[in-house]
Each structure stands twice: as C-alpha cells, then as structure tokens.
PDB file of C-alpha atoms in Angstrom:
ATOM      1  CA  MET P   1      20.007  -3.876 -10.782  1.00 88.00           C
ATOM      2  CA  ILE P   2      16.902  -1.764 -10.114  1.00 88.00           C
ATOM      3  CA  GLN P   3      16.599  -0.798 -13.754  1.00 90.00           C
ATOM      4  CA  GLU P   4      16.809  -4.440 -14.844  1.00 92.00           C
ATOM      5  CA  ILE P   5      14.141  -5.503 -12.357  1.00 93.00           C
ATOM      6  CA  ASN P   6      11.851  -2.654 -13.413  1.00 90.00           C
ATOM      7  CA  SER P   7      12.304  -3.676 -17.037  1.00 93.00           C
ATOM      8  CA  SER P   8      11.278  -7.240 -16.198  1.00 94.00           C
ATOM      9  CA  LEU P   9       8.099  -5.877 -14.582  1.00 94.00           C
ATOM     10  CA  GLU P  10       7.049  -3.798 -17.578  1.00 93.00           C
ATOM     11  CA  THR P  11       4.068  -6.001 -18.477  1.00 95.00           C
ATOM     12  CA  GLN P  12       2.574  -5.938 -14.970  1.00 93.00           C
ATOM     13  CA  SER P  13       3.323  -2.229 -14.511  1.00 90.00           C
ATOM     14  CA  LYS P  14       1.531  -1.356 -17.745  1.00 91.00           C
ATOM     15  CA  GLN P  15      -1.448  -3.463 -16.711  1.00 92.00           C
ATOM     16  CA  LEU P  16      -1.732  -1.498 -13.483  1.00 89.00           C
ATOM     17  CA  LEU P  17      -1.181   1.947 -14.941  1.00 85.00           C
ATOM     18  CA  ASN P  18      -3.737   1.283 -17.692  1.00 89.00           C
ATOM     19  CA  HIS P  19      -6.200  -0.702 -15.622  1.00 92.00           C
ATOM     20  CA  PRO P  20      -9.831  -0.159 -16.735  1.00 92.00           C
ATOM     21  CA  LEU P  21     -10.844   0.414 -13.113  1.00 91.00           C
ATOM     22  CA  TYR P  22      -9.741   4.059 -13.243  1.00 88.00           C
ATOM     23  CA  SER P  23     -12.152   4.995 -16.019  1.00 86.00           C
ATOM     24  CA  LYS P  24     -15.015   3.064 -14.411  1.00 89.00           C
ATOM     25  CA  ILE P  25     -15.085   5.117 -11.202  1.00 88.00           C
ATOM     26  CA  SER P  26     -17.850   7.419 -12.395  1.00 84.00           C
ATOM     27  CA  THR P  27     -20.262   7.792  -9.466  1.00 86.00           C
ATOM     28  CA  PRO P  28     -19.945   8.506  -5.736  1.00 87.00           C
ATOM     29  CA  GLU P  29     -21.013   4.901  -5.125  1.00 91.00           C
ATOM     30  CA  HIS P  30     -18.131   3.640  -7.258  1.00 91.00           C
ATOM     31  CA  LEU P  31     -15.674   5.786  -5.325  1.00 90.00           C
ATOM     32  CA  ARG P  32     -16.969   4.515  -2.011  1.00 92.00           C
ATOM     33  CA  CYS P  33     -16.627   0.931  -3.267  1.00 95.00           C
ATOM     34  CA  PHE P  34     -13.038   1.649  -4.269  1.00 94.00           C
ATOM     35  CA  MET P  35     -12.193   3.075  -0.861  1.00 94.00           C
ATOM     36  CA  GLU P  36     -13.816   0.202   1.034  1.00 97.00           C
ATOM     37  CA  HIS P  37     -11.525  -2.231  -0.819  1.00 97.00           C
ATOM     38  CA  HIS P  38      -8.381  -0.136  -1.095  1.00 96.00           C
ATOM     39  CA  VAL P  39      -8.284   0.726   2.615  1.00 97.00           C
ATOM     40  CA  PHE P  40      -6.986  -2.793   3.315  1.00 98.00           C
ATOM     41  CA  ALA P  41      -3.958  -2.087   1.112  1.00 96.00           C
ATOM     42  CA  VAL P  42      -3.426   1.181   3.001  1.00 95.00           C
ATOM     43  CA  TRP P  43      -3.537  -0.758   6.268  1.00 97.00           C
ATOM     44  CA  ASP P  44      -1.299  -3.725   5.434  1.00 96.00           C
ATOM     45  CA  PHE P  45       1.287  -1.385   3.936  1.00 93.00           C
ATOM     46  CA  MET P  46       2.156  -0.382   7.496  1.00 95.00           C
ATOM     47  CA  SER P  47       2.809  -4.008   8.443  1.00 96.00           C
ATOM     48  CA  LEU P  48       5.323  -4.305   5.602  1.00 95.00           C
ATOM     49  CA  LEU P  49       6.946  -1.109   6.798  1.00 95.00           C
ATOM     50  CA  LYS P  50       7.061  -2.218  10.432  1.00 97.00           C
ATOM     51  CA  ALA P  51       8.466  -5.613   9.439  1.00 97.00           C
ATOM     52  CA  LEU P  52      11.322  -3.787   7.740  1.00 96.00           C
ATOM     53  CA  GLN P  53      11.865  -1.653  10.814  1.00 96.00           C
ATOM     54  CA  VAL P  54      11.994  -4.763  13.029  1.00 95.00           C
ATOM     55  CA  ASN P  55      14.466  -6.462  10.685  1.00 94.00           C
ATOM     56  CA  LEU P  56      16.709  -3.501   9.910  1.00 94.00           C
ATOM     57  CA  THR P  57      16.784  -1.604  13.207  1.00 95.00           C
ATOM     58  CA  ARG P  58      16.763  -2.485  16.893  1.00 93.00           C
ATOM     59  CA  THR P  59      13.242  -2.144  18.295  1.00 93.00           C
ATOM     60  CA  THR P  60      13.771  -4.006  21.572  1.00 93.00           C
ATOM     61  CA  THR P  61      15.705  -3.259  24.759  1.00 95.00           C
ATOM     62  CA  PRO P  62      18.493  -3.190  25.716  1.00 96.00           C
ATOM     63  CA  TRP P  63      19.330  -1.288  22.547  1.00 96.00           C
ATOM     64  CA  VAL P  64      22.502  -1.833  20.562  1.00 96.00           C
ATOM     65  CA  PRO P  65      23.350  -0.544  17.082  1.00 95.00           C
ATOM     66  CA  VAL P  66      22.628  -3.163  14.433  1.00 92.00           C
ATOM     67  CA  GLY P  67      23.038  -3.417  10.706  1.00 88.00           C
ATOM     68  CA  ASN P  68      23.833  -0.719   8.208  1.00 88.00           C
ATOM     69  CA  PRO P  69      23.339   2.856   9.530  1.00 91.00           C
ATOM     70  CA  GLU P  70      22.172   3.967   6.075  1.00 86.00           C
ATOM     71  CA  LEU P  71      19.411   1.363   6.088  1.00 88.00           C
ATOM     72  CA  ARG P  72      18.434   2.336   9.643  1.00 92.00           C
ATOM     73  CA  TYR P  73      18.080   5.921   8.504  1.00 90.00           C
ATOM     74  CA  LEU P  74      16.130   5.023   5.376  1.00 87.00           C
ATOM     75  CA  ILE P  75      13.549   2.912   7.159  1.00 91.00           C
ATOM     76  CA  ASN P  76      13.165   5.217  10.167  1.00 93.00           C
ATOM     77  CA  GLU P  77      12.692   8.213   7.869  1.00 90.00           C
ATOM     78  CA  ILE P  78       9.890   6.433   6.014  1.00 89.00           C
ATOM     79  CA  VAL P  79       8.267   5.256   9.268  1.00 93.00           C
ATOM     80  CA  LEU P  80       8.282   8.812  10.632  1.00 93.00           C
ATOM     81  CA  ALA P  81       6.398  10.175   7.630  1.00 90.00           C
ATOM     82  CA  GLU P  82       3.959   7.274   7.231  1.00 91.00           C
ATOM     83  CA  GLU P  83       3.047   6.915  10.902  1.00 95.00           C
ATOM     84  CA  THR P  84       3.046  10.571  12.000  1.00 96.00           C
ATOM     85  CA  ASP P  85       2.575  12.819   8.969  1.00 94.00           C
ATOM     86  CA  ILE P  86       0.742  16.164   8.938  1.00 93.00           C
ATOM     87  CA  ASN P  87      -2.902  15.835   7.909  1.00 94.00           C
ATOM     88  CA  ALA P  88      -5.064  18.352   6.039  1.00 92.00           C
ATOM     89  CA  PHE P  89      -5.768  20.174   9.304  1.00 94.00           C
ATOM     90  CA  GLY P  90      -2.137  20.511  10.383  1.00 95.00           C
ATOM     91  CA  LYS P  91      -2.314  17.711  12.965  1.00 96.00           C
ATOM     92  CA  ARG P  92      -0.130  14.601  13.297  1.00 97.00           C
ATOM     93  CA  GLN P  93      -1.744  11.460  11.945  1.00 96.00           C
ATOM     94  CA  SER P  94      -0.805   8.227  10.190  1.00 96.00           C
ATOM     95  CA  HIS P  95      -1.705   7.898   6.525  1.00 94.00           C
ATOM     96  CA  PHE P  96      -4.062   5.061   7.420  1.00 96.00           C
ATOM     97  CA  GLU P  97      -5.961   7.292   9.846  1.00 97.00           C
ATOM     98  CA  MET P  98      -6.102   9.994   7.175  1.00 96.00           C
ATOM     99  CA  TYR P  99      -7.664   7.474   4.817  1.00 95.00           C
ATOM    100  CA  LEU P 100     -10.274   6.449   7.378  1.00 97.00           C
ATOM    101  CA  ASP P 101     -11.247  10.106   7.804  1.00 96.00           C
ATOM    102  CA  ALA P 102     -11.466  10.478   4.022  1.00 93.00           C
ATOM    103  CA  MET P 103     -13.780   7.457   3.939  1.00 94.00           C
ATOM    104  CA  SER P 104     -16.068   9.011   6.518  1.00 94.00           C
ATOM    105  CA  LYS P 105     -16.109  12.294   4.608  1.00 91.00           C
ATOM    106  CA  SER P 106     -17.106  10.549   1.370  1.00 89.00           C
ATOM    107  CA  GLY P 107     -19.732   8.325   3.006  1.00 92.00           C
ATOM    108  CA  ALA P 108     -17.774   5.089   2.551  1.00 95.00           C
ATOM    109  CA  SER P 109     -18.355   2.397   5.169  1.00 97.00           C
ATOM    110  CA  ARG P 110     -15.549   1.689   7.638  1.00 98.00           C
ATOM    111  CA  LEU P 111     -17.318  -1.246   9.276  1.00 97.00           C
ATOM    112  CA  LYS P 112     -15.457  -4.079   7.534  1.00 97.00           C
ATOM    113  CA  VAL P 113     -11.970  -2.684   8.015  1.00 98.00           C
ATOM    114  CA  GLU P 114     -12.644  -1.648  11.609  1.00 97.00           C
ATOM    115  CA  ASP P 115     -14.099  -5.068  12.449  1.00 96.00           C
ATOM    116  CA  PHE P 116     -11.092  -6.720  10.825  1.00 97.00           C
ATOM    117  CA  ILE P 117      -8.623  -4.600  12.788  1.00 96.00           C
ATOM    118  CA  SER P 118     -10.562  -5.174  16.012  1.00 96.00           C
ATOM    119  CA  GLN P 119     -10.034  -8.916  15.650  1.00 95.00           C
ATOM    120  CA  VAL P 120      -6.337  -8.436  14.895  1.00 95.00           C
ATOM    121  CA  THR P 121      -6.005  -6.119  17.907  1.00 94.00           C
ATOM    122  CA  HIS P 122      -7.470  -8.807  20.160  1.00 92.00           C
ATOM    123  CA  GLY P 123      -4.594 -11.077  19.194  1.00 89.00           C
ATOM    124  CA  THR P 124      -6.319 -13.370  16.731  1.00 87.00           C
ATOM    125  CA  ASP P 125      -3.899 -14.938  14.266  1.00 95.00           C
ATOM    126  CA  ILE P 126      -3.837 -12.810  11.110  1.00 97.00           C
ATOM    127  CA  TYR P 127      -4.331 -15.795   8.809  1.00 97.00           C
ATOM    128  CA  LEU P 128      -7.394 -16.910  10.796  1.00 96.00           C
ATOM    129  CA  VAL P 129      -8.823 -13.405  10.643  1.00 97.00           C
ATOM    130  CA  ILE P 130      -8.339 -13.313   6.874  1.00 97.00           C
ATOM    131  CA  ALA P 131      -9.818 -16.777   6.348  1.00 97.00           C
ATOM    132  CA  ALA P 132     -12.826 -16.223   8.626  1.00 95.00           C
ATOM    133  CA  SER P 133     -13.686 -12.794   7.258  1.00 96.00           C
ATOM    134  CA  ASN P 134     -16.421 -12.163   4.700  1.00 95.00           C
ATOM    135  CA  LEU P 135     -14.095  -9.992   2.646  1.00 97.00           C
ATOM    136  CA  PRO P 136     -13.947 -10.396  -1.138  1.00 97.00           C
ATOM    137  CA  ILE P 137     -11.451 -12.985  -2.401  1.00 97.00           C
ATOM    138  CA  SER P 138      -9.382 -10.245  -4.029  1.00 97.00           C
ATOM    139  CA  ILE P 139      -8.775  -8.552  -0.664  1.00 98.00           C
ATOM    140  CA  LYS P 140      -8.082 -11.860   1.071  1.00 98.00           C
ATOM    141  CA  GLN P 141      -5.428 -12.858  -1.464  1.00 98.00           C
ATOM    142  CA  PHE P 142      -3.840  -9.418  -1.254  1.00 98.00           C
ATOM    143  CA  LEU P 143      -3.542  -9.572   2.536  1.00 98.00           C
ATOM    144  CA  LYS P 144      -2.429 -13.201   2.499  1.00 98.00           C
ATOM    145  CA  PHE P 145       0.410 -12.427   0.097  1.00 98.00           C
ATOM    146  CA  THR P 146       1.573  -9.528   2.272  1.00 98.00           C
ATOM    147  CA  PHE P 147       1.703 -11.510   5.480  1.00 98.00           C
ATOM    148  CA  GLU P 148       3.275 -14.563   3.868  1.00 98.00           C
ATOM    149  CA  ILE P 149       6.169 -12.357   2.751  1.00 98.00           C
ATOM    150  CA  ILE P 150       6.415 -10.844   6.229  1.00 98.00           C
ATOM    151  CA  SER P 151       6.320 -14.293   7.862  1.00 97.00           C
ATOM    152  CA  GLU P 152       9.322 -15.459   5.851  1.00 96.00           C
ATOM    153  CA  GLY P 153      11.355 -12.843   7.690  1.00 96.00           C
ATOM    154  CA  LYS P 154      13.743 -12.171   4.792  1.00 97.00           C
ATOM    155  CA  PRO P 155      14.436  -8.426   4.649  1.00 96.00           C
ATOM    156  CA  HIS P 156      15.226  -8.346   0.934  1.00 96.00           C
ATOM    157  CA  LYS P 157      11.912 -10.045   0.110  1.00 98.00           C
ATOM    158  CA  ILE P 158       9.922  -7.738   2.385  1.00 97.00           C
ATOM    159  CA  ALA P 159      11.727  -4.784   0.838  1.00 96.00           C
ATOM    160  CA  ALA P 160      10.854  -6.070  -2.642  1.00 96.00           C
ATOM    161  CA  ALA P 161       7.111  -6.205  -1.853  1.00 95.00           C
ATOM    162  CA  PHE P 162       7.316  -2.818  -0.163  1.00 93.00           C
ATOM    163  CA  THR P 163       9.327  -1.124  -2.904  1.00 92.00           C
ATOM    164  CA  PHE P 164       8.101  -2.541  -6.196  1.00 91.00           C
ATOM    165  CA  GLY P 165       4.553  -3.298  -5.076  1.00 86.00           C
ATOM    166  CA  ARG P 166       3.998  -0.050  -3.203  1.00 80.00           C
ATOM    167  CA  GLU P 167       6.499   2.816  -3.019  1.00 70.00           C
ATOM    168  CA  GLY P 168       7.932   2.629  -6.528  1.00 64.00           C
ATOM    169  CA  LEU P 169       4.527   2.257  -8.153  1.00 68.00           C
ATOM    170  CA  ILE P 170       2.336   4.614  -6.158  1.00 67.00           C
ATOM    171  CA  PRO P 171       3.152   8.024  -7.727  1.00 63.00           C
ATOM    172  CA  ALA P 172       2.204   7.020 -11.285  1.00 69.00           C
ATOM    173  CA  MET P 173      -0.733   4.828 -10.238  1.00 72.00           C
ATOM    174  CA  PHE P 174      -2.260   7.329  -7.823  1.00 73.00           C
ATOM    175  CA  THR P 175      -1.835  10.155 -10.328  1.00 74.00           C
ATOM    176  CA  SER P 176      -4.025   8.180 -12.755  1.00 73.00           C
ATOM    177  CA  ILE P 177      -6.663   7.648 -10.075  1.00 75.00           C
ATOM    178  CA  ILE P 178      -6.759  11.275  -8.945  1.00 75.00           C
ATOM    179  CA  LYS P 179      -6.889  12.631 -12.509  1.00 75.00           C
ATOM    180  CA  ASN P 180      -9.978  10.604 -13.375  1.00 74.00           C
ATOM    181  CA  ILE P 181     -11.755  11.163 -10.068  1.00 76.00           C
ATOM    182  CA  GLN P 182     -11.308  14.926 -10.303  1.00 72.00           C
ATOM    183  CA  GLN P 183     -12.901  14.845 -13.739  1.00 74.00           C
ATOM    184  CA  GLN P 184     -15.811  12.707 -12.581  1.00 73.00           C
ATOM    185  CA  PHE P 185     -16.515  14.491  -9.288  1.00 72.00           C
ATOM    186  CA  PRO P 186     -16.129  18.253  -9.802  1.00 62.00           C
ATOM    187  CA  GLU P 187     -18.682  18.987  -7.075  1.00 59.00           C
ATOM    188  CA  GLU P 188     -17.990  16.052  -4.773  1.00 66.00           C
ATOM    189  CA  ASP P 189     -16.230  16.956  -1.543  1.00 70.00           C
ATOM    190  CA  LEU P 190     -13.018  14.969  -1.940  1.00 79.00           C
ATOM    191  CA  LYS P 191     -10.717  17.240   0.016  1.00 84.00           C
ATOM    192  CA  LEU P 192      -9.441  14.595   2.448  1.00 89.00           C
ATOM    193  CA  PHE P 193      -9.292  11.851  -0.169  1.00 87.00           C
ATOM    194  CA  LYS P 194      -7.294  14.048  -2.521  1.00 85.00           C
ATOM    195  CA  TYR P 195      -5.033  15.221   0.309  1.00 89.00           C
ATOM    196  CA  TYR P 196      -4.150  11.612   1.156  1.00 87.00           C
ATOM    197  CA  PHE P 197      -3.247  10.797  -2.431  1.00 83.00           C
ATOM    198  CA  ASP P 198      -1.411  14.060  -3.051  1.00 83.00           C
ATOM    199  CA  ARG P 199       0.636  13.507   0.091  1.00 84.00           C
ATOM    200  CA  HIS P 200       1.553   9.984  -0.991  1.00 76.00           C
ATOM    201  CA  ILE P 201       2.471  11.130  -4.482  1.00 76.00           C
ATOM    202  CA  GLU P 202       4.660  13.902  -3.095  1.00 77.00           C
ATOM    203  CA  LEU P 203       6.497  11.724  -0.569  1.00 76.00           C
ATOM    204  CA  ASP P 204       6.878   8.613  -2.710  1.00 64.00           C
ATOM    205  CA  ALA P 205       8.026  10.348  -5.879  1.00 63.00           C
ATOM    206  CA  ASP P 206      10.489  12.716  -4.234  1.00 67.00           C
ATOM    207  CA  GLU P 207      11.679  10.853  -1.138  1.00 70.00           C
ATOM    208  CA  HIS P 208      10.374   7.409  -0.246  1.00 75.00           C
ATOM    209  CA  GLY P 209      10.583   5.833  -3.701  1.00 77.00           C
ATOM    210  CA  PRO P 210      14.286   6.577  -4.225  1.00 82.00           C
ATOM    211  CA  MET P 211      14.990   5.612  -0.589  1.00 82.00           C
ATOM    212  CA  ALA P 212      13.205   2.290  -1.024  1.00 87.00           C
ATOM    213  CA  PHE P 213      15.106   1.408  -4.205  1.00 89.00           C
ATOM    214  CA  GLN P 214      18.357   2.213  -2.414  1.00 89.00           C
ATOM    215  CA  MET P 215      17.288  -0.076   0.427  1.00 91.00           C
ATOM    216  CA  VAL P 216      16.709  -2.997  -1.969  1.00 94.00           C
ATOM    217  CA  GLU P 217      20.126  -2.503  -3.533  1.00 93.00           C
ATOM    218  CA  GLU P 218      21.780  -2.406  -0.106  1.00 91.00           C
ATOM    219  CA  LEU P 219      20.007  -5.581   1.021  1.00 94.00           C
ATOM    220  CA  CYS P 220      20.814  -7.554  -2.122  1.00 94.00           C
ATOM    221  CA  GLY P 221      24.344  -6.369  -2.744  1.00 92.00           C
ATOM    222  CA  LYS P 222      25.639  -8.507  -5.589  1.00 91.00           C
ATOM    223  CA  ASP P 223      24.033 -11.731  -4.390  1.00 95.00           C
ATOM    224  CA  PRO P 224      22.430 -13.274  -7.529  1.00 95.00           C
ATOM    225  CA  VAL P 225      20.041 -15.439  -5.482  1.00 97.00           C
ATOM    226  CA  LYS P 226      18.678 -12.461  -3.582  1.00 97.00           C
ATOM    227  CA  ILE P 227      18.315 -10.455  -6.789  1.00 96.00           C
ATOM    228  CA  LEU P 228      16.268 -13.245  -8.387  1.00 96.00           C
ATOM    229  CA  GLU P 229      14.120 -13.546  -5.261  1.00 97.00           C
ATOM    230  CA  VAL P 230      13.489  -9.805  -5.273  1.00 97.00           C
ATOM    231  CA  GLN P 231      12.440  -9.970  -8.908  1.00 97.00           C
ATOM    232  CA  SER P 232      10.053 -12.854  -8.194  1.00 97.00           C
ATOM    233  CA  VAL P 233       8.456 -11.164  -5.177  1.00 97.00           C
ATOM    234  CA  ALA P 234       8.156  -7.873  -7.068  1.00 96.00           C
ATOM    235  CA  LYS P 235       6.281  -9.577  -9.896  1.00 97.00           C
ATOM    236  CA  LYS P 236       3.932 -11.344  -7.481  1.00 97.00           C
ATOM    237  CA  ALA P 237       3.308  -8.079  -5.631  1.00 96.00           C
ATOM    238  CA  LEU P 238       2.196  -6.370  -8.831  1.00 95.00           C
ATOM    239  CA  GLU P 239       0.042  -9.337  -9.819  1.00 96.00           C
ATOM    240  CA  SER P 240      -1.548  -9.235  -6.379  1.00 96.00           C
ATOM    241  CA  ARG P 241      -2.369  -5.548  -6.863  1.00 94.00           C
ATOM    242  CA  ILE P 242      -3.849  -6.271 -10.301  1.00 95.00           C
ATOM    243  CA  GLU P 243      -6.084  -8.922  -8.741  1.00 97.00           C
ATOM    244  CA  LEU P 244      -7.184  -6.420  -6.085  1.00 97.00           C
ATOM    245  CA  TRP P 245      -8.055  -3.878  -8.796  1.00 95.00           C
ATOM    246  CA  ASP P 246      -9.886  -6.612 -10.759  1.00 97.00           C
ATOM    247  CA  GLY P 247     -11.947  -7.360  -7.659  1.00 98.00           C
ATOM    248  CA  ILE P 248     -12.960  -3.727  -7.228  1.00 97.00           C
ATOM    249  CA  LEU P 249     -13.867  -3.469 -10.902  1.00 96.00           C
ATOM    250  CA  GLU P 250     -15.990  -6.613 -10.664  1.00 97.00           C
ATOM    251  CA  GLU P 251     -17.831  -5.166  -7.662  1.00 96.00           C
ATOM    252  CA  ILE P 252     -18.440  -1.853  -9.434  1.00 94.00           C
ATOM    253  CA  GLU P 253     -19.785  -3.579 -12.538  1.00 92.00           C
ATOM    254  CA  LYS P 254     -22.220  -5.834 -10.694  1.00 86.00           C
ATOM    255  CA  PRO P 255     -25.758  -5.284 -11.993  1.00 75.00           C
ATOM    256  CA  ILE P 256     -28.108  -3.559  -9.587  1.00 64.00           C
ATOM    257  CA  VAL P 257     -30.827  -5.947  -8.424  1.00 53.00           C
ATOM    258  CA  ALA P 258     -34.218  -4.272  -8.215  1.00 50.00           C
TER     259      ALA P 258
END
C-alpha cells in the first residue's frame, strides 16, 4: 500500500526535491527569509503529532488502555523525541525550540511566529489567528490545510498529512537544503541550524519515517476508502509544501527597492 501511494506522489515529490528554492538561498538574508517562513511548518508539525497522540492514545483521566498497543508505542516514541530531544548543548528541548534558537543565532526575526503563538496561547481560535495575521498567503494556506485535517478528527487522514507531508519526505528534502547552504555559507555560523536539520534527518530516516508508514498501514488496514483518502491527503500535503516553498522563493526574488 505504502509503495503504491508513494508511486502516485512521484510528480509532487520530484517537484519538492528539485525545487529551485534550494539553489536560490545564496546570502545570509535569503537564509533568514527561509527560516522566518519555514518556522511555521516546524511549529504546526507538533499539532499534527499531538492530534495523533490524542486520537491514538489516552491523554485524559481516568486512564484506560485504548486502541492498538503498537500504535500507542509508535506515536509516543515520536512524541518523546520531537518534544524533548537533546539539543546541541546536551539539554532537553523540543525541535521547535531548537529552531527558534537557530533563528536567533542566524539573525532571523522571531517576531511574527512569537506573536502568532502568543495569540494562540491566549485561546484565540486558530482559524481567526491565521485569517487576521499579516503572514504571507503561502504560510496561511499551509497552516489552514494542517488544521483543517486536524479538525476532521480522522486518524488515518492526520497520519497521512504527518507521514507523507512531513516524516517520509524530510530526510531527502532537508539533505538538499543542507547541502546547498553549506556550500553557500562556509563562514556563516550555522551550527544550531545544521544541528536541527541533521537531527531531523537522522531520526526521520532511521526511526520516525518507518514508524510513521507503519502507523498509516495500521490505521487503514485493507479499507479501500481509507486508502484513497490517505492518498488524497498525502497529495494535498505535498502540494501545500510546494506552495510554501514557492512563497519563500517569491519573497527571496523580490527586487530591492532603493
């Protein structure tokens, strides 16, 4: 099943892996622009993950065992690493917090993402926050797609966005990004940025990716309707990522007004 779905996504996957954005990141300003956009994908990833944890495990009291123990293990294992990994200094930190530190180190602005999260923290409806924000359209559509999938509350659909749009794609995509950035910034201090990506590549390629694909198979079983829905969501997730990358590229290529 997974192989067939991946085959159906070949066009979108190739678009992402060969996106012109990677070769256009050629100055520190370009890199900062990339980070200021991409951080929203780093953030909303955790909402996909937590939605899976809510749906596949028991997160309320009184506790009782629910669902498939294998799925409980898979999702809890991924949550543990994503929410409390070891950072470059040997301390526990979420990957999102690592990314924020990498932004600060590179001189990227955290104002937009921190303002956005502040409004969410105060209990404002996520769709209102997205709509009222002054974020680029590409970021808004990316976030909107994520939370629409979460709002449906269908574990196999959430798992599809999580797996095919994030975990299964990240190792190859991030490797392309890191390779070009290292070539373009031999003297730029990218220690924290590179650590974040290297950590993701290591975990997703060796552990989380295979776990996530197994989760999708478990959730779909042999149900043809669920398999088709997974395929549809997976395609939309990749298209959403392409649009996000297009938005960053457009921002980078904007002419400088004197």
